[in-house]
mmCIF file of C-alpha atoms in Angstrom:
data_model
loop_
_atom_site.group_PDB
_atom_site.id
_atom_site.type_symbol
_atom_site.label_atom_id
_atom_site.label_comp_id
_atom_site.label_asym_id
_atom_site.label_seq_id
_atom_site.Cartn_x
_atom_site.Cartn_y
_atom_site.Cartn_z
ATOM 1 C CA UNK K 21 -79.929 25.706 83.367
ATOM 2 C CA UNK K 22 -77.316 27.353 85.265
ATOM 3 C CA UNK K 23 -77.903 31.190 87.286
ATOM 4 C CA UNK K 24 -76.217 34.054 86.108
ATOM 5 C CA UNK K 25 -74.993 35.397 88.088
ATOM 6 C CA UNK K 26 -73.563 32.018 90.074
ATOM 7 C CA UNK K 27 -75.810 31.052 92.905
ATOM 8 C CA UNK K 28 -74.342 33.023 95.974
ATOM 9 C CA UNK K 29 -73.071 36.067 93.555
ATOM 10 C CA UNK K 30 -73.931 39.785 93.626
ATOM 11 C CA UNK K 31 -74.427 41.255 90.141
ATOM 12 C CA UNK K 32 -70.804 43.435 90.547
ATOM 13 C CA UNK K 33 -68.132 42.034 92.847
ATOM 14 C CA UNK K 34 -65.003 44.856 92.859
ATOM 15 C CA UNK K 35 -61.673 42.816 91.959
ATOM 16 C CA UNK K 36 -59.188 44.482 93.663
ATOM 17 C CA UNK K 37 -55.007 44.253 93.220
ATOM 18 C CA UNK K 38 -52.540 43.686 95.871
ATOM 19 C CA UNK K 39 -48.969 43.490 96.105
ATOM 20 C CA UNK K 40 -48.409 41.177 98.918
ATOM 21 C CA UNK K 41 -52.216 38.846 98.399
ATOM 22 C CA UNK K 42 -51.630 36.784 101.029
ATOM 23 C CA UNK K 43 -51.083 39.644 103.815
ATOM 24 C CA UNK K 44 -54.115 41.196 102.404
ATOM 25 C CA UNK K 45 -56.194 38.580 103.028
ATOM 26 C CA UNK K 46 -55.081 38.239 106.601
ATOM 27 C CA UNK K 47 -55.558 42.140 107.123
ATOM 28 C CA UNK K 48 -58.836 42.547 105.901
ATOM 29 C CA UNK K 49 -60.110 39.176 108.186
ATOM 30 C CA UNK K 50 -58.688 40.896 110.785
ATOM 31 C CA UNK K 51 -59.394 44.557 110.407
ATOM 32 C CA UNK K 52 -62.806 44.362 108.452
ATOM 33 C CA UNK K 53 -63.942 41.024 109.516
ATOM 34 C CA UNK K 54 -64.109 39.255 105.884
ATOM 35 C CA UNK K 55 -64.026 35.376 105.765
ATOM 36 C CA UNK K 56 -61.673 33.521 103.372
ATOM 37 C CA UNK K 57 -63.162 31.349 100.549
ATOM 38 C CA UNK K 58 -61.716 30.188 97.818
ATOM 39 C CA UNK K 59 -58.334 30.986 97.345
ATOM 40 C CA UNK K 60 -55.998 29.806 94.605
ATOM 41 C CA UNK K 61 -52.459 29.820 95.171
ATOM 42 C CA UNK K 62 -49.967 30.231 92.055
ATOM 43 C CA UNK K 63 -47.086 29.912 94.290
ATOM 44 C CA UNK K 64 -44.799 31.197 96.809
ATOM 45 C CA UNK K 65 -46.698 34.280 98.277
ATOM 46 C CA UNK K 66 -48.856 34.364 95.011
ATOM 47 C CA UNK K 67 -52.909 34.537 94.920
ATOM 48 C CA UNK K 68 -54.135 34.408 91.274
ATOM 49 C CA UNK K 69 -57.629 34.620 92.839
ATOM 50 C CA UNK K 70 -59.154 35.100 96.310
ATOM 51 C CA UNK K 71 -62.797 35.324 97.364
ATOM 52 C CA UNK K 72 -63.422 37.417 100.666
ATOM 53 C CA UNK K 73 -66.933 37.129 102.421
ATOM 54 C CA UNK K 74 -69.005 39.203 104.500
ATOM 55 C CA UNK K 75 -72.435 38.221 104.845
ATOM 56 C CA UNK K 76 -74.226 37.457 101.699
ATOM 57 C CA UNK K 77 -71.693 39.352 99.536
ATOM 58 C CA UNK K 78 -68.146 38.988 98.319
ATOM 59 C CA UNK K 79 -65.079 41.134 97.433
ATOM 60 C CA UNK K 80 -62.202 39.395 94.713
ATOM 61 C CA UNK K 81 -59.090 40.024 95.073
ATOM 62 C CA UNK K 82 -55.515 38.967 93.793
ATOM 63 C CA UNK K 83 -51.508 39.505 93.531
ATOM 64 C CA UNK K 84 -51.480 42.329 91.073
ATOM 65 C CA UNK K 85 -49.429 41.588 87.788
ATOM 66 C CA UNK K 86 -48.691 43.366 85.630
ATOM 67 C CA UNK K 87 -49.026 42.385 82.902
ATOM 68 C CA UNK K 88 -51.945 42.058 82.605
ATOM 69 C CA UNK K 89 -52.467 45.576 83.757
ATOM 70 C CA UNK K 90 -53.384 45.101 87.414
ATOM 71 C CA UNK K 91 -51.748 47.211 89.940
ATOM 72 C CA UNK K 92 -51.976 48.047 93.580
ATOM 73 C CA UNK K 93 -52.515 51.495 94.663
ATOM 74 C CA UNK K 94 -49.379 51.178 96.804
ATOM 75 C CA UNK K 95 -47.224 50.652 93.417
ATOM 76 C CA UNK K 96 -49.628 53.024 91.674
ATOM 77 C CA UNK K 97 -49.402 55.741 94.024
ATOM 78 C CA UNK K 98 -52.751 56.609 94.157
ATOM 79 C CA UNK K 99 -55.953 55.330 93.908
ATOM 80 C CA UNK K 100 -58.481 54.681 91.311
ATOM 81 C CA UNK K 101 -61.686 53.664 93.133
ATOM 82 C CA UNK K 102 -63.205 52.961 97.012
ATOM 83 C CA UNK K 103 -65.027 50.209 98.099
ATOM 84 C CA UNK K 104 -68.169 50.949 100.068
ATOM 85 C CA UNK K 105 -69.702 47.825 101.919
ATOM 86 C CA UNK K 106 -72.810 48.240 104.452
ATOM 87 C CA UNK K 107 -72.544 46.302 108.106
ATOM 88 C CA UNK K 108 -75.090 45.510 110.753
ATOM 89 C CA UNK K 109 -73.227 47.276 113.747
ATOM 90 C CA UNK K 110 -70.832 50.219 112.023
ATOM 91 C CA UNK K 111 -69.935 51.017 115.694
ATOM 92 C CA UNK K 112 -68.284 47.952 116.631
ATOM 93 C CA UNK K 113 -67.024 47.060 113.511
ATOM 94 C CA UNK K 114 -65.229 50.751 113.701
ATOM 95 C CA UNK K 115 -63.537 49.727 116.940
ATOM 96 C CA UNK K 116 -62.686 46.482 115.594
ATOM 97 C CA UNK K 117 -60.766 48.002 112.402
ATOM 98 C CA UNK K 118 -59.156 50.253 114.890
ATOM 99 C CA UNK K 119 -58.726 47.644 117.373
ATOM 100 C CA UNK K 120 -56.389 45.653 114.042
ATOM 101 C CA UNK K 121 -54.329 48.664 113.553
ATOM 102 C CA UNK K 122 -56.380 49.788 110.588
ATOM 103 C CA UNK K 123 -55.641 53.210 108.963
ATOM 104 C CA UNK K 124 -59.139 55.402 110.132
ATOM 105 C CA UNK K 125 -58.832 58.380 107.831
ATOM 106 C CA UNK K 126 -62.437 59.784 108.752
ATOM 107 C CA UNK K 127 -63.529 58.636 112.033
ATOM 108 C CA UNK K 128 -67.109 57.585 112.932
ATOM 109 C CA UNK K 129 -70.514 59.889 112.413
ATOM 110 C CA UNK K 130 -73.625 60.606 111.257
ATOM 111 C CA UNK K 131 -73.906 61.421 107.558
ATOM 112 C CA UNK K 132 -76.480 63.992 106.124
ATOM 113 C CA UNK K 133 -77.545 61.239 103.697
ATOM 114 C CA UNK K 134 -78.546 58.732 106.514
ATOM 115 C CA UNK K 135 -75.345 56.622 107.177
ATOM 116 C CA UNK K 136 -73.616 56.282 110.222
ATOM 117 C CA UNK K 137 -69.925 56.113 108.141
ATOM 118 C CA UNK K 138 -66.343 55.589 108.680
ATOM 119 C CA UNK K 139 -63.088 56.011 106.165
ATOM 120 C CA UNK K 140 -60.573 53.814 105.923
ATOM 121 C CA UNK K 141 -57.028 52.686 104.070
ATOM 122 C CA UNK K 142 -56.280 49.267 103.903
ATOM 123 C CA UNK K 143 -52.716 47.988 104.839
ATOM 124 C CA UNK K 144 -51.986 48.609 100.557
ATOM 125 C CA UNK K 145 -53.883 52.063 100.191
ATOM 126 C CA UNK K 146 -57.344 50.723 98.718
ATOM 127 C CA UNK K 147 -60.242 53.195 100.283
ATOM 128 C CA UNK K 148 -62.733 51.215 101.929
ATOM 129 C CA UNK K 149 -66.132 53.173 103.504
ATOM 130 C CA UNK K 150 -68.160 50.803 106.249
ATOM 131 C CA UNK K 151 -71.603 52.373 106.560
ATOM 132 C CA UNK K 152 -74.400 51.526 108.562
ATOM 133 C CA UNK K 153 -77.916 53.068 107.406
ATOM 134 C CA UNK K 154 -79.950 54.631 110.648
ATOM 135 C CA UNK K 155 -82.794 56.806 108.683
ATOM 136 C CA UNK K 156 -84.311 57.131 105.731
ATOM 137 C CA UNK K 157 -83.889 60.620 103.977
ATOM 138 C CA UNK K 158 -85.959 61.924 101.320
ATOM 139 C CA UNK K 159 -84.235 62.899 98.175
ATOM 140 C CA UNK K 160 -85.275 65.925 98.599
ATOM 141 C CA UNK K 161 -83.811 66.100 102.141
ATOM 142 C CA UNK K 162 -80.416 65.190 100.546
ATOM 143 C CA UNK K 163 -80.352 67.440 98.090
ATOM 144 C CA UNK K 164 -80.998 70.635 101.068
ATOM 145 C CA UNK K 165 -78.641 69.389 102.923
ATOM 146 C CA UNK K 166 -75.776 69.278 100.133
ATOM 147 C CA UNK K 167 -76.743 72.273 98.868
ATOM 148 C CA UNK K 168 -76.392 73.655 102.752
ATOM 149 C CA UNK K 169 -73.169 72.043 102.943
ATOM 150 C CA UNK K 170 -71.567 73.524 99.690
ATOM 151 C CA UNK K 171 -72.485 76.734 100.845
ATOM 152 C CA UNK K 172 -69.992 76.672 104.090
#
């Protein structure tokens, strides 16, 4: 019998489209600290399929085509979803994405809902949020301090 999902697999892996693969792969090592895995090449500067690691989970990625209705943001011109991916030590991981040259568009602090966050744009416009939970907050809690946030 085989697992499903395959042994070393989270349940939902975002698949995300680039234009240029192979640079992405080499920013996000850099910036964000991934490790490569698999990655099948398709030819000059084309990825049909590359698996990124951090820890026990993994992010998929490949050259957008479209035809078969993949697209990077950058040929998009906007974008249609954010990763969010939880590290041990948000603080030095922060300095190394600014260390790469990432794009920081929210710098580092402490989040009402318990994270220690920071916002990011990779090198092709995908969103990427690197969190680090400090405290535990009561739903409750959350819910005050949203509402007390709205209200300013």
């Amino acid at each position: 019998m085989v697992d499903n999902p395959p042994t070393g697999n989270q349940r939902i892996i975002p698949y995300l489209a680039y234009a240029d693969a192979p640079a992405a792969v080499e920013f996000l090592c850099n910036a964000y600290g991934f490790e490569e895995g698999l990655l099948m090449e398709m030819g000059e500067g084309v990825l049909g399929h590359a698996e990124l690691h951090l820890g026990d989970n993994v992010v998929f990625l490949a050259t957008a085509f479209e035809e078969m209705g993949h697209a990077s943001p950058k040929d998009l011109g906007s974008v249609h979803a954010q990763v969010m991916v939880y590290v041990d030590d948000v603080d030095a991981h922060y300095e190394r994405a600014k260390g790469a040259g990432a794009e920081i568009t929210e710098a580092i602090a402490d989040q009402f809902y318990g994270d220690r966050t920071y916002r990011t744009v990779d090198l092709e416009g995908h969103h990427w949020t690197f969190s680090q939970h400090i405290r535990d907050v009561s739903p409750e809690e959350m819910k005050a301090a949203a509402a007390a946030m709205a209200q300013q």
